Amino acid sequence: MEEFSYLHLGEKVDPDKYLICTYRITTDLPMKKAAESLAAEQTTGTWTGISTLERKTFEKYGGRVIGIDGNVVTLAYPVADFSMDVGAVPQILSIIAGNLFGLHSIDKIRLEDAFFPKSIRKEFPGPRFGIAGLRKILKRPEKPLVGTIVKPKIGLSPKDTAKYVYESGKGGLTNSKDDETLVNQKFCPLEDRTVAIAESLDKLKSEGHRMLHAINISTSGHKIIEVAEKAQAWGAKQIMVDVLTAGFAAIQALAEDRSIKVPLHIHRTMHGAMTRDPLHGIAMLPIAKLCRMCGGDAVHVGTLGIGKMEGDPSGDRDNIDSCFDRSVGYKTVMPVCSGGVSPGMVDRIIEAAGSMDVQIQAGGGVAGHPGGVRKGAMGMSQAVDAAFLGIPLDEYAKTHPELKIALELWGYR
Ligand code: 3PG
């Protein structure tokens, strides 16, 4: 049986002809051997030599290990391995993030990054609105967007949810959203909630304030377009998808369906199962890139190690930078920093993000304000204003009592 080597170390491949991934590998095997078994498993091989693999098939479809740097392996997959009309993200992931996570020979492996060639990118819509589109809708050209997640996560009636949204808008917030666990439970039916929230948003607009609320329509694949269409007909101005539970294909379906005319807010609930272990799983970076490719307009990317969720500042910064990368040919996507945020963190988050193009959200950091939702929203808005103006929050708080109370309660620096 002919033996094949997947090692092409140092080879320069054409980035338009390969999907290139980097993996961090932990193994007792020599790294070259581990990299070969990875390339074999994910492309033309398996755990043993096989009589059915011919050289011409191997040459055309075999993965190429083009770099090994310590425990980081760079693997180039020929574009011919991918099937875009039927397949798309599910098939891409089966290759670049499939069986490899369970291989005995590799103790741990983490997909750190993925570079999609033009021939694959052109099969995906990218954001329809993106940063510029969201800013235009909100008439907020420069300042960071500032939002809330309605709290409690579940349990409020449609009327109380709409009241929360209205109060948030009166406090200056530009965005609000359903939480990831709220969809169409009996205590808060989707239709009643969407209608009531639309009334709040319309009222705010008539009073001179523009605001978006993302309605969570995450559901089974065969129903998602229908549910999104209904939500839109009931007045939804933005819809939200829990991407890792609903699937990337859900975003793509919504982004490509011409009947859906509102921006898509992408929540990443469950990401910790993939992203948290620094040595195993999938980093947020390729997930963020896929969300953008599939058509997300705003994507949760982490809080740069500052909020309640585990996250490393430099990794989260890479996620944010990827949202702005113009070389991929898509509109830029709004990075959303959310999870355990309070007003006293806002300036640090903006500084660490390195951009004013960011949406900062607080659930508890708004609803937990002793003065109620409106004052909580004012505290968050004031924090964003201060950061935008480059004024230290404690200084700004001297003339902004809602911020002052928030800083006293949750701290600053
Ligand atoms: C989210 O959707 O990001 C979380 O529910 C945020 O809620 P928190 O601000 O209260 O942590």
Short mmCIF file of C-alpha atoms and ligand atoms in Angstrom, two decimals:
data_model
loop_
_atom_site.label_atom_id
_atom_site.label_comp_id
_atom_site.label_asym_id
_atom_site.label_seq_id
_atom_site.Cartn_x
_atom_site.Cartn_y
_atom_site.Cartn_z
CA MET A 1 0.00 0.00 0.00
CA GLU A 2 1.40 3.39 -0.92
CA GLU A 3 2.26 5.67 1.99
CA PHE A 4 1.42 9.33 1.91
CA SER A 5 2.81 12.24 3.87
CA TYR A 6 0.63 15.22 4.68
CA LEU A 7 3.66 17.26 5.74
CA HIS A 8 4.51 20.22 3.52
CA LEU A 9 6.30 22.30 6.09
CA GLY A 10 7.30 25.74 4.94
CA GLU A 11 5.22 25.55 1.78
CA LYS A 12 3.54 28.81 0.73
CA VAL A 13 0.01 27.98 -0.40
CA ASP A 14 -2.30 30.26 -2.36
CA PRO A 15 -4.78 31.62 0.23
CA ASP A 16 -7.49 31.65 -2.45
CA LYS A 17 -7.11 27.92 -3.01
CA TYR A 18 -7.08 26.71 0.59
CA LEU A 19 -9.02 27.17 3.79
CA ILE A 20 -6.23 27.61 6.30
CA CYS A 21 -6.65 26.77 9.98
CA THR A 22 -4.44 26.95 13.00
CA TYR A 23 -4.75 24.39 15.79
CA ARG A 24 -3.16 24.26 19.22
CA ILE A 25 -2.34 20.64 19.97
CA THR A 26 -1.53 18.92 23.24
CA THR A 27 -0.17 15.41 22.79
CA ASP A 28 2.59 13.02 23.80
CA LEU A 29 3.14 12.21 20.14
CA PRO A 30 5.82 13.99 18.15
CA MET A 31 4.04 17.08 16.79
CA LYS A 32 4.67 16.07 13.17
CA LYS A 33 2.93 12.76 13.73
CA ALA A 34 -0.01 14.41 15.49
CA ALA A 35 -0.33 16.95 12.67
CA GLU A 36 -0.30 14.16 10.10
CA SER A 37 -3.02 12.21 11.88
CA LEU A 38 -5.09 15.40 12.09
CA ALA A 39 -4.71 16.11 8.37
CA ALA A 40 -5.43 12.50 7.47
CA GLU A 41 -8.54 12.22 9.62
CA GLN A 42 -10.03 15.46 8.34
CA THR A 43 -9.27 14.94 4.65
CA THR A 44 -8.30 11.85 2.67
CA GLY A 45 -7.22 9.40 5.36
CA THR A 46 -8.21 7.59 8.50
CA TRP A 47 -6.41 5.84 11.39
CA THR A 48 -4.63 3.38 9.06
CA GLY A 49 -3.39 3.18 5.51
CA ILE A 50 -6.16 2.34 3.05
CA SER A 51 -6.01 0.53 -0.26
CA THR A 52 -8.65 2.81 -1.80
CA LEU A 53 -6.62 6.02 -1.65
CA GLU A 54 -4.87 6.79 -4.92
CA ARG A 55 -2.10 9.32 -5.30
CA LYS A 56 -4.12 11.59 -7.57
CA THR A 57 -6.94 11.75 -5.00
CA PHE A 58 -4.45 12.41 -2.22
CA GLU A 59 -2.70 15.17 -4.21
CA LYS A 60 -5.97 16.91 -4.96
CA TYR A 61 -7.88 16.58 -1.69
CA GLY A 62 -5.32 15.84 1.00
CA GLY A 63 -4.79 18.45 3.72
CA ARG A 64 -1.37 20.07 3.80
CA VAL A 65 0.43 20.68 7.07
CA ILE A 66 2.27 23.84 6.13
CA GLY A 67 3.53 24.94 9.52
CA ILE A 68 4.39 23.68 12.98
CA ASP A 69 5.36 26.30 15.51
CA GLY A 70 5.74 24.73 18.95
CA ASN A 71 2.33 23.21 19.58
CA VAL A 72 0.54 25.28 16.90
CA VAL A 73 -0.09 23.50 13.64
CA THR A 74 -1.18 25.23 10.43
CA LEU A 75 -3.23 23.06 8.15
CA ALA A 76 -4.34 24.04 4.65
CA TYR A 77 -7.48 22.38 3.30
CA PRO A 78 -7.93 22.41 -0.49
CA VAL A 79 -11.11 24.31 -1.49
CA ALA A 80 -12.15 21.25 -3.48
CA ASP A 81 -12.81 19.49 -0.14
CA PHE A 82 -15.72 21.82 0.55
CA SER A 83 -19.27 21.62 -0.71
CA MET A 84 -21.02 24.95 -0.77
CA ASP A 85 -24.39 24.41 -2.47
CA VAL A 86 -25.31 21.51 -0.22
CA GLY A 87 -23.11 21.50 2.84
CA ALA A 88 -22.06 25.07 3.64
CA VAL A 89 -21.21 25.75 7.31
CA PRO A 90 -22.28 22.34 8.62
CA GLN A 91 -19.89 20.70 6.18
CA ILE A 92 -17.14 23.27 6.67
CA LEU A 93 -17.29 22.57 10.40
CA SER A 94 -17.28 18.81 9.87
CA ILE A 95 -13.92 19.28 8.20
CA ILE A 96 -12.20 22.00 10.17
CA ALA A 97 -13.79 21.21 13.54
CA GLY A 98 -15.10 17.67 13.25
CA ASN A 99 -13.81 14.28 14.44
CA LEU A 100 -10.47 15.80 15.36
CA PHE A 101 -11.65 16.79 18.84
CA GLY A 102 -12.15 13.17 19.83
CA LEU A 103 -9.01 11.53 18.49
CA HIS A 104 -7.30 9.31 21.08
CA SER A 105 -3.86 10.20 19.80
CA ILE A 106 -4.37 13.90 20.51
CA ASP A 107 -5.09 14.75 24.16
CA LYS A 108 -6.39 18.23 23.46
CA ILE A 109 -6.82 20.34 20.38
CA ARG A 110 -8.18 23.83 19.88
CA LEU A 111 -9.16 25.45 16.61
CA GLU A 112 -7.61 28.88 17.10
CA ASP A 113 -8.31 30.60 13.79
CA ALA A 114 -9.63 30.00 10.30
CA PHE A 115 -8.93 31.95 7.11
CA PHE A 116 -11.65 31.47 4.53
CA PRO A 117 -10.67 31.81 0.87
CA LYS A 118 -12.55 34.16 -1.45
CA SER A 119 -14.23 31.27 -3.26
CA ILE A 120 -15.90 30.22 -0.01
CA ARG A 121 -16.58 33.74 1.28
CA LYS A 122 -18.45 34.67 -1.87
CA GLU A 123 -21.00 31.94 -1.13
CA PHE A 124 -22.05 33.74 2.06
CA PRO A 125 -23.98 36.98 2.34
CA GLY A 126 -22.16 38.75 5.19
CA PRO A 127 -24.07 41.35 7.22
CA ARG A 128 -26.84 43.22 5.45
CA PHE A 129 -26.73 46.16 7.88
CA GLY A 130 -23.49 45.84 9.81
CA ILE A 131 -22.10 48.68 11.87
CA ALA A 132 -23.02 51.45 9.44
CA GLY A 133 -26.54 50.11 8.98
CA LEU A 134 -27.20 49.86 12.70
CA ARG A 135 -25.81 53.33 13.31
CA LYS A 136 -28.02 54.72 10.54
CA ILE A 137 -31.17 53.15 11.97
CA LEU A 138 -30.31 54.51 15.41
CA LYS A 139 -29.07 57.89 14.12
CA ARG A 140 -26.01 57.45 16.31
CA PRO A 141 -23.02 58.07 14.11
CA GLU A 142 -20.13 57.97 16.57
CA LYS A 143 -20.79 56.98 20.15
CA PRO A 144 -20.71 53.34 21.20
CA LEU A 145 -24.15 51.72 21.23
CA VAL A 146 -25.38 51.11 24.74
CA GLY A 147 -27.90 48.47 25.59
CA THR A 148 -29.58 46.24 28.10
CA ILE A 149 -30.81 42.69 28.36
CA VAL A 150 -34.27 42.59 29.89
CA LYS A 151 -34.02 41.08 33.36
CA PRO A 152 -35.18 38.84 34.86
CA LYS A 153 -34.24 36.58 31.97
CA ILE A 154 -37.60 34.90 32.13
CA GLY A 155 -40.80 35.54 34.00
CA LEU A 156 -41.87 39.05 32.98
CA SER A 157 -45.16 39.53 31.16
CA PRO A 158 -45.22 41.19 27.71
CA LYS A 159 -46.50 44.39 29.33
CA ASP A 160 -43.71 44.48 31.90
CA THR A 161 -41.11 43.64 29.26
CA ALA A 162 -42.33 46.50 27.10
CA LYS A 163 -42.29 48.80 30.11
CA TYR A 164 -38.69 47.80 30.80
CA VAL A 165 -37.77 48.61 27.20
CA TYR A 166 -39.52 51.98 27.33
CA GLU A 167 -37.85 52.91 30.60
CA SER A 168 -34.46 51.87 29.16
CA GLY A 169 -35.01 54.11 26.18
CA LYS A 170 -36.02 57.01 28.39
CA GLY A 171 -32.76 56.45 30.23
CA GLY A 172 -30.86 56.86 26.95
CA LEU A 173 -30.16 53.30 25.87
CA THR A 174 -29.99 52.64 22.14
CA ASN A 175 -30.51 48.89 22.34
CA SER A 176 -32.28 46.24 24.33
CA LYS A 177 -32.79 42.57 23.78
CA ASP A 178 -34.52 39.44 24.95
CA ASP A 179 -32.34 37.14 26.92
CA GLU A 180 -31.14 33.92 25.33
CA THR A 181 -33.62 31.75 27.22
CA LEU A 182 -36.72 33.73 26.38
CA VAL A 183 -38.63 32.82 23.22
CA ASN A 184 -42.34 32.01 23.38
CA GLN A 185 -43.08 30.79 26.89
CA LYS A 186 -46.65 31.02 28.15
CA PHE A 187 -45.87 33.83 30.57
CA CYS A 188 -44.56 36.00 27.72
CA PRO A 189 -45.87 34.92 24.29
CA LEU A 190 -43.76 36.05 21.36
CA GLU A 191 -46.61 37.81 19.61
CA ASP A 192 -47.82 39.77 22.62
CA ARG A 193 -44.27 40.67 23.62
CA THR A 194 -43.25 41.78 20.14
CA VAL A 195 -46.38 43.91 19.69
CA ALA A 196 -45.98 45.51 23.13
CA ILE A 197 -42.28 46.24 22.60
CA ALA A 198 -42.96 47.69 19.14
CA GLU A 199 -45.40 50.10 20.81
CA SER A 200 -42.72 51.12 23.30
CA LEU A 201 -40.17 51.67 20.52
CA ASP A 202 -42.68 53.66 18.46
CA LYS A 203 -43.54 55.79 21.48
CA LEU A 204 -39.86 56.44 22.12
CA LYS A 205 -39.40 57.38 18.47
CA SER A 206 -42.33 59.81 18.59
CA GLU A 207 -40.62 61.34 21.62
CA GLY A 208 -37.38 61.75 19.69
CA HIS A 209 -35.39 58.66 20.74
CA ARG A 210 -34.45 55.80 18.45
CA MET A 211 -33.94 52.37 19.88
CA LEU A 212 -33.76 48.77 18.70
CA HIS A 213 -34.89 45.69 20.58
CA ALA A 214 -33.77 42.24 19.43
CA ILE A 215 -36.55 39.66 19.69
CA ASN A 216 -35.22 36.14 20.26
CA ILE A 217 -36.64 33.83 17.62
CA SER A 218 -34.18 30.94 18.08
CA THR A 219 -36.01 27.76 17.18
CA SER A 220 -35.87 24.60 15.08
CA GLY A 221 -34.43 24.96 11.59
CA HIS A 222 -37.66 24.16 9.78
CA LYS A 223 -39.54 26.92 11.60
CA ILE A 224 -37.07 29.77 11.92
CA ILE A 225 -37.97 31.74 8.81
CA GLU A 226 -41.66 31.48 9.53
CA VAL A 227 -41.18 32.63 13.13
CA ALA A 228 -38.93 35.50 12.02
CA GLU A 229 -41.49 36.60 9.43
CA LYS A 230 -44.21 36.56 12.05
CA ALA A 231 -42.10 38.51 14.52
CA GLN A 232 -41.38 41.05 11.84
CA ALA A 233 -45.08 41.35 10.98
CA TRP A 234 -45.81 41.89 14.68
CA GLY A 235 -43.37 44.79 14.67
CA ALA A 236 -39.91 43.36 15.49
CA LYS A 237 -37.22 45.85 14.47
CA GLN A 238 -34.36 43.44 15.09
CA ILE A 239 -34.24 39.71 15.66
CA MET A 240 -31.91 37.64 17.74
CA VAL A 241 -30.54 34.16 17.15
CA ASP A 242 -28.67 31.99 19.65
CA VAL A 243 -26.14 30.86 17.08
CA LEU A 244 -24.54 27.91 18.78
CA THR A 245 -27.81 26.30 19.80
CA ALA A 246 -29.71 27.15 16.60
CA GLY A 247 -26.76 26.68 14.27
CA PHE A 248 -24.89 28.94 11.88
CA ALA A 249 -27.24 27.83 9.13
CA ALA A 250 -30.03 29.63 10.99
CA ILE A 251 -28.23 32.96 10.57
CA GLN A 252 -27.51 32.28 6.94
CA ALA A 253 -31.13 31.34 6.25
CA LEU A 254 -32.37 34.55 7.84
CA ALA A 255 -29.75 36.74 6.18
CA GLU A 256 -30.44 35.30 2.75
CA ASP A 257 -34.21 35.32 3.00
CA ARG A 258 -35.36 38.49 1.28
CA SER A 259 -38.55 38.64 3.35
CA ILE A 260 -36.47 39.32 6.48
CA LYS A 261 -35.67 43.00 6.47
CA VAL A 262 -34.39 43.66 9.98
CA PRO A 263 -30.88 43.37 11.45
CA LEU A 264 -29.73 40.14 13.09
CA HIS A 265 -28.33 40.15 16.61
CA ILE A 266 -26.24 37.08 17.32
CA HIS A 267 -25.99 35.72 20.86
CA ARG A 268 -23.35 33.06 21.61
CA THR A 269 -24.92 31.18 24.52
CA MET A 270 -23.20 27.77 25.05
CA HIS A 271 -19.94 29.14 23.65
CA GLY A 272 -18.10 28.36 26.90
CA ALA A 273 -18.39 24.65 26.12
CA MET A 274 -16.21 25.33 23.09
CA THR A 275 -14.20 28.41 23.96
CA ARG A 276 -13.36 28.21 27.65
CA ASP A 277 -10.58 25.62 27.71
CA PRO A 278 -7.50 27.38 26.31
CA LEU A 279 -6.19 24.04 25.05
CA HIS A 280 -9.32 22.37 23.72
CA GLY A 281 -12.36 23.31 21.67
CA ILE A 282 -12.96 26.22 19.36
CA ALA A 283 -11.76 29.75 20.01
CA MET A 284 -14.30 32.56 19.68
CA LEU A 285 -12.37 34.02 16.75
CA PRO A 286 -13.45 31.50 14.08
CA ILE A 287 -16.96 31.52 15.57
CA ALA A 288 -17.13 35.31 15.22
CA LYS A 289 -15.83 35.10 11.65
CA LEU A 290 -18.49 32.52 10.75
CA CYS A 291 -21.25 34.64 12.33
CA ARG A 292 -20.19 37.56 10.14
CA MET A 293 -19.92 35.41 7.02
CA CYS A 294 -23.39 33.98 7.60
CA GLY A 295 -24.91 37.45 7.96
CA GLY A 296 -24.93 38.53 11.60
CA ASP A 297 -25.11 42.31 12.03
CA ALA A 298 -24.14 42.36 15.71
CA VAL A 299 -22.22 39.55 17.38
CA HIS A 300 -21.43 38.85 21.03
CA VAL A 301 -17.66 38.66 21.33
CA GLY A 302 -16.86 38.89 25.04
CA THR A 303 -16.03 41.58 27.55
CA LEU A 304 -12.25 41.52 27.32
CA GLY A 305 -11.85 39.73 30.62
CA ILE A 306 -13.70 42.48 32.46
CA GLY A 307 -17.32 41.24 32.93
CA LYS A 308 -18.78 38.11 34.51
CA MET A 309 -17.81 35.66 31.80
CA GLU A 310 -14.41 34.05 31.51
CA GLY A 311 -12.49 35.63 28.67
CA ASP A 312 -8.98 36.68 27.85
CA PRO A 313 -8.43 40.30 26.89
CA SER A 314 -6.16 39.67 23.93
CA GLY A 315 -8.36 36.89 22.50
CA ASP A 316 -11.45 39.09 22.84
CA ARG A 317 -9.57 41.93 21.19
CA ASP A 318 -8.80 39.63 18.25
CA ASN A 319 -12.51 38.82 18.03
CA ILE A 320 -13.32 42.52 17.89
CA ASP A 321 -10.64 43.26 15.31
CA SER A 322 -12.02 40.48 13.12
CA CYS A 323 -15.40 42.27 13.12
CA PHE A 324 -13.70 45.26 11.45
CA ASP A 325 -11.46 43.39 9.00
CA ARG A 326 -12.30 44.87 5.60
CA SER A 327 -10.09 42.48 3.63
CA VAL A 328 -12.80 39.79 3.72
CA GLY A 329 -15.14 41.89 1.59
CA TYR A 330 -18.13 41.99 3.97
CA LYS A 331 -19.69 44.89 5.80
CA THR A 332 -18.21 45.30 9.25
CA VAL A 333 -20.16 43.76 12.10
CA MET A 334 -20.97 45.39 15.44
CA PRO A 335 -19.09 43.66 18.27
CA VAL A 336 -21.30 43.24 21.33
CA CYS A 337 -19.68 43.22 24.77
CA SER A 338 -22.13 41.70 27.21
CA GLY A 339 -22.14 39.65 30.38
CA GLY A 340 -21.76 41.01 33.91
CA VAL A 341 -21.16 44.57 32.74
CA SER A 342 -21.79 47.52 35.06
CA PRO A 343 -21.25 51.23 34.40
CA GLY A 344 -17.90 51.30 36.23
CA MET A 345 -16.42 48.93 33.61
CA VAL A 346 -17.52 50.82 30.53
CA ASP A 347 -14.41 52.97 30.02
CA ARG A 348 -12.11 49.96 30.48
CA ILE A 349 -14.10 47.92 27.99
CA ILE A 350 -14.02 50.68 25.39
CA GLU A 351 -10.32 51.23 25.95
CA ALA A 352 -9.57 47.50 25.67
CA ALA A 353 -11.78 47.22 22.58
CA GLY A 354 -9.75 50.00 20.99
CA SER A 355 -12.78 51.36 19.19
CA MET A 356 -15.99 53.33 19.62
CA ASP A 357 -17.62 50.83 17.26
CA VAL A 358 -18.84 48.59 19.99
CA GLN A 359 -22.18 47.80 21.61
CA ILE A 360 -21.94 47.58 25.38
CA GLN A 361 -24.79 45.94 27.24
CA ALA A 362 -25.77 45.49 30.84
CA GLY A 363 -28.66 43.49 32.23
CA GLY A 364 -28.01 43.42 35.95
CA GLY A 365 -26.01 46.64 35.56
CA VAL A 366 -29.26 48.38 34.56
CA ALA A 367 -32.02 46.45 36.36
CA GLY A 368 -29.96 46.28 39.56
CA HIS A 369 -29.74 50.06 39.95
CA PRO A 370 -31.42 51.11 43.20
CA GLY A 371 -33.32 53.84 41.34
CA GLY A 372 -34.95 51.38 38.93
CA VAL A 373 -34.57 50.65 35.24
CA ARG A 374 -34.69 54.23 33.94
CA LYS A 375 -32.02 55.42 36.34
CA GLY A 376 -30.01 52.26 35.69
CA ALA A 377 -30.16 53.02 31.99
CA MET A 378 -29.12 56.59 32.69
CA GLY A 379 -26.11 55.33 34.66
CA MET A 380 -25.01 53.13 31.74
CA SER A 381 -25.61 55.88 29.16
CA GLN A 382 -23.70 58.38 31.23
CA ALA A 383 -20.79 55.96 31.53
CA VAL A 384 -20.69 55.56 27.76
CA ASP A 385 -20.92 59.34 27.26
CA ALA A 386 -18.05 59.90 29.70
CA ALA A 387 -15.88 57.28 27.99
CA PHE A 388 -16.69 58.79 24.61
CA LEU A 389 -15.70 62.23 25.86
CA GLY A 390 -12.56 60.87 27.52
CA ILE A 391 -13.67 62.00 30.97
CA PRO A 392 -12.88 59.68 33.92
CA LEU A 393 -16.12 58.09 35.14
CA ASP A 394 -15.67 59.20 38.74
CA GLU A 395 -15.19 62.77 37.51
CA TYR A 396 -18.29 62.60 35.29
CA ALA A 397 -20.26 61.05 38.16
CA LYS A 398 -19.85 64.24 40.20
CA THR A 399 -22.51 65.85 38.02
CA HIS A 400 -24.39 62.69 37.07
CA PRO A 401 -26.04 61.17 40.14
CA GLU A 402 -27.31 58.01 38.41
CA LEU A 403 -23.76 57.11 37.43
CA LYS A 404 -22.52 58.05 40.88
CA ILE A 405 -24.95 55.62 42.54
CA ALA A 406 -23.94 52.86 40.11
CA LEU A 407 -20.24 53.38 40.81
CA GLU A 408 -20.88 53.39 44.56
CA LEU A 409 -22.82 50.13 44.28
CA TRP A 410 -20.69 48.14 41.84
CA GLY A 411 -17.36 49.93 42.04
CA TYR A 412 -15.02 51.62 39.66
CA ARG A 413 -11.50 50.55 38.71
C1 3PG B 1 -26.28 38.40 28.02
O1 3PG B 1 -27.21 38.10 27.29
O2 3PG B 1 -25.19 38.79 27.60
C2 3PG B 1 -26.45 38.25 29.52
O3 3PG B 1 -27.73 37.81 29.83
C3 3PG B 1 -26.06 39.52 30.21
O4 3PG B 1 -26.70 39.72 31.44
P1 3PG B 1 -25.97 40.55 32.60
O5 3PG B 1 -25.57 41.88 32.08
O6 3PG B 1 -26.98 40.66 33.73
O7 3PG B 1 -24.80 39.72 33.01
#
